[in-house]
Amino acid sequence: MYFAAVVLAVLSGLFYAASHHEIGSFGITMCQYGSPFCDNPLLVFVGACLAALWGAFVSVR
């Protein structure tokens, strides 16, 4: 679950950079297909936080 949290956190950063036109033509393509996430990358970051919390909750040590 931590892997999913890290992937979502990286995607959140990419969507943030794409929404501010910082990663060139790749950002334009990202925002074309994932426009809700470019408009509000906080949604993806909240998903990453929830995945990390869930991973911490269900981990057995």
Short mmCIF file of N, CA and C in Angstrom, two decimals:
data_model
loop_
_atom_site.label_atom_id
_atom_site.label_comp_id
_atom_site.label_asym_id
_atom_site.label_seq_id
_atom_site.Cartn_x
_atom_site.Cartn_y
_atom_site.Cartn_z
N MET A 1 0.82 -1.19 0.00
CA MET A 1 0.00 0.00 0.00
C MET A 1 0.87 1.26 0.00
N TYR A 2 2.05 1.13 0.59
CA TYR A 2 2.95 2.28 0.57
C TYR A 2 3.39 2.60 -0.85
N PHE A 3 3.53 1.56 -1.67
CA PHE A 3 3.90 1.77 -3.07
C PHE A 3 2.83 2.60 -3.78
N ALA A 4 1.57 2.28 -3.54
CA ALA A 4 0.47 3.04 -4.14
C ALA A 4 0.49 4.48 -3.65
N ALA A 5 0.80 4.69 -2.38
CA ALA A 5 0.86 6.05 -1.84
C ALA A 5 1.98 6.85 -2.50
N VAL A 6 3.12 6.22 -2.72
CA VAL A 6 4.24 6.91 -3.36
C VAL A 6 3.91 7.23 -4.82
N VAL A 7 3.31 6.29 -5.51
CA VAL A 7 2.93 6.52 -6.91
C VAL A 7 1.92 7.67 -7.00
N LEU A 8 0.95 7.69 -6.13
CA LEU A 8 -0.04 8.77 -6.14
C LEU A 8 0.59 10.11 -5.78
N ALA A 9 1.54 10.12 -4.87
CA ALA A 9 2.22 11.36 -4.52
C ALA A 9 3.03 11.90 -5.70
N VAL A 10 3.70 11.00 -6.41
CA VAL A 10 4.46 11.42 -7.60
C VAL A 10 3.50 11.94 -8.67
N LEU A 11 2.40 11.25 -8.87
CA LEU A 11 1.41 11.72 -9.85
C LEU A 11 0.83 13.07 -9.46
N SER A 12 0.64 13.29 -8.18
CA SER A 12 0.15 14.58 -7.72
C SER A 12 1.13 15.68 -8.10
N GLY A 13 2.42 15.44 -7.90
CA GLY A 13 3.43 16.41 -8.30
C GLY A 13 3.46 16.64 -9.79
N LEU A 14 3.31 15.57 -10.55
CA LEU A 14 3.29 15.72 -12.01
C LEU A 14 2.07 16.51 -12.47
N PHE A 15 0.92 16.26 -11.90
CA PHE A 15 -0.28 17.02 -12.27
C PHE A 15 -0.15 18.48 -11.86
N TYR A 16 0.49 18.73 -10.72
CA TYR A 16 0.72 20.11 -10.30
C TYR A 16 1.63 20.82 -11.29
N ALA A 17 2.72 20.18 -11.66
CA ALA A 17 3.64 20.77 -12.62
C ALA A 17 2.98 20.96 -13.99
N ALA A 18 2.16 20.01 -14.39
CA ALA A 18 1.48 20.12 -15.68
C ALA A 18 0.47 21.27 -15.67
N SER A 19 -0.19 21.48 -14.54
CA SER A 19 -1.18 22.55 -14.50
C SER A 19 -0.52 23.92 -14.53
N HIS A 20 0.75 24.01 -14.13
CA HIS A 20 1.48 25.28 -14.18
C HIS A 20 2.39 25.37 -15.41
N HIS A 21 2.19 24.47 -16.37
CA HIS A 21 2.89 24.47 -17.65
C HIS A 21 4.41 24.42 -17.46
N GLU A 22 4.87 23.55 -16.56
CA GLU A 22 6.30 23.46 -16.27
C GLU A 22 6.98 22.25 -16.92
N ILE A 23 6.24 21.34 -17.53
CA ILE A 23 6.88 20.14 -18.08
C ILE A 23 6.64 19.99 -19.58
N GLY A 24 6.35 21.08 -20.24
CA GLY A 24 6.30 21.10 -21.70
C GLY A 24 5.11 20.38 -22.31
N SER A 25 5.36 19.74 -23.44
CA SER A 25 4.27 19.12 -24.20
C SER A 25 3.70 17.90 -23.47
N PHE A 26 4.51 17.25 -22.63
CA PHE A 26 4.00 16.13 -21.84
C PHE A 26 2.90 16.62 -20.88
N GLY A 27 3.07 17.81 -20.34
CA GLY A 27 2.06 18.38 -19.45
C GLY A 27 0.77 18.70 -20.17
N ILE A 28 0.88 19.14 -21.41
CA ILE A 28 -0.32 19.43 -22.20
C ILE A 28 -1.10 18.14 -22.44
N THR A 29 -0.39 17.07 -22.75
CA THR A 29 -1.05 15.78 -22.96
C THR A 29 -1.67 15.27 -21.67
N MET A 30 -0.96 15.43 -20.55
CA MET A 30 -1.51 15.00 -19.26
C MET A 30 -2.80 15.74 -18.95
N CYS A 31 -2.81 17.05 -19.17
CA CYS A 31 -3.99 17.84 -18.84
C CYS A 31 -5.13 17.60 -19.83
N GLN A 32 -4.79 17.15 -21.03
CA GLN A 32 -5.83 16.83 -22.01
C GLN A 32 -6.62 15.60 -21.57
N TYR A 33 -5.93 14.59 -21.04
CA TYR A 33 -6.58 13.35 -20.64
C TYR A 33 -7.01 13.33 -19.17
N GLY A 34 -6.36 14.11 -18.34
CA GLY A 34 -6.69 14.12 -16.92
C GLY A 34 -7.00 15.51 -16.42
N SER A 35 -7.87 16.22 -17.12
CA SER A 35 -8.15 17.61 -16.79
C SER A 35 -8.68 17.83 -15.37
N PRO A 36 -9.51 16.95 -14.81
CA PRO A 36 -9.93 17.19 -13.42
C PRO A 36 -8.77 17.17 -12.44
N PHE A 37 -7.77 16.35 -12.72
CA PHE A 37 -6.63 16.26 -11.82
C PHE A 37 -5.65 17.41 -12.04
N CYS A 38 -5.60 17.97 -13.24
CA CYS A 38 -4.78 19.17 -13.47
C CYS A 38 -5.43 20.39 -12.83
N ASP A 39 -6.74 20.42 -12.82
CA ASP A 39 -7.44 21.53 -12.19
C ASP A 39 -7.28 21.51 -10.68
N ASN A 40 -7.22 20.33 -10.09
CA ASN A 40 -7.11 20.20 -8.64
C ASN A 40 -6.23 19.01 -8.28
N PRO A 41 -4.91 19.17 -8.33
CA PRO A 41 -4.01 18.05 -8.00
C PRO A 41 -4.07 17.65 -6.53
N LEU A 42 -4.73 18.46 -5.72
CA LEU A 42 -4.88 18.13 -4.31
C LEU A 42 -5.70 16.86 -4.12
N LEU A 43 -6.59 16.57 -5.06
CA LEU A 43 -7.39 15.34 -4.98
C LEU A 43 -6.49 14.11 -5.01
N VAL A 44 -5.49 14.12 -5.87
CA VAL A 44 -4.57 12.99 -5.98
C VAL A 44 -3.70 12.90 -4.73
N PHE A 45 -3.30 14.07 -4.21
CA PHE A 45 -2.47 14.08 -3.00
C PHE A 45 -3.25 13.56 -1.79
N VAL A 46 -4.52 13.89 -1.70
CA VAL A 46 -5.36 13.36 -0.62
C VAL A 46 -5.47 11.85 -0.74
N GLY A 47 -5.60 11.36 -1.96
CA GLY A 47 -5.61 9.91 -2.18
C GLY A 47 -4.32 9.26 -1.73
N ALA A 48 -3.20 9.93 -1.97
CA ALA A 48 -1.90 9.41 -1.53
C ALA A 48 -1.84 9.36 -0.01
N CYS A 49 -2.32 10.40 0.63
CA CYS A 49 -2.33 10.43 2.11
C CYS A 49 -3.23 9.34 2.67
N LEU A 50 -4.38 9.16 2.08
CA LEU A 50 -5.29 8.11 2.55
C LEU A 50 -4.70 6.72 2.34
N ALA A 51 -4.00 6.51 1.22
CA ALA A 51 -3.36 5.22 0.98
C ALA A 51 -2.25 4.97 1.99
N ALA A 52 -1.49 6.01 2.33
CA ALA A 52 -0.43 5.85 3.32
C ALA A 52 -1.02 5.56 4.70
N LEU A 53 -2.08 6.26 5.05
CA LEU A 53 -2.73 5.99 6.34
C LEU A 53 -3.30 4.58 6.40
N TRP A 54 -3.90 4.15 5.30
CA TRP A 54 -4.45 2.80 5.26
C TRP A 54 -3.34 1.76 5.36
N GLY A 55 -2.23 2.01 4.69
CA GLY A 55 -1.09 1.11 4.78
C GLY A 55 -0.54 1.02 6.18
N ALA A 56 -0.51 2.14 6.88
CA ALA A 56 -0.04 2.14 8.26
C ALA A 56 -1.03 1.43 9.18
N PHE A 57 -2.30 1.55 8.87
CA PHE A 57 -3.35 0.95 9.69
C PHE A 57 -3.35 -0.58 9.58
N VAL A 58 -3.12 -1.09 8.38
CA VAL A 58 -3.22 -2.53 8.19
C VAL A 58 -1.87 -3.25 8.26
N SER A 59 -0.78 -2.50 8.45
CA SER A 59 0.52 -3.17 8.52
C SER A 59 0.65 -3.93 9.83
N VAL A 60 1.24 -5.11 9.73
CA VAL A 60 1.43 -5.97 10.90
C VAL A 60 2.92 -6.05 11.17
N ARG A 61 3.28 -5.70 12.39
CA ARG A 61 4.71 -5.77 12.76
C ARG A 61 4.87 -6.48 14.04
#
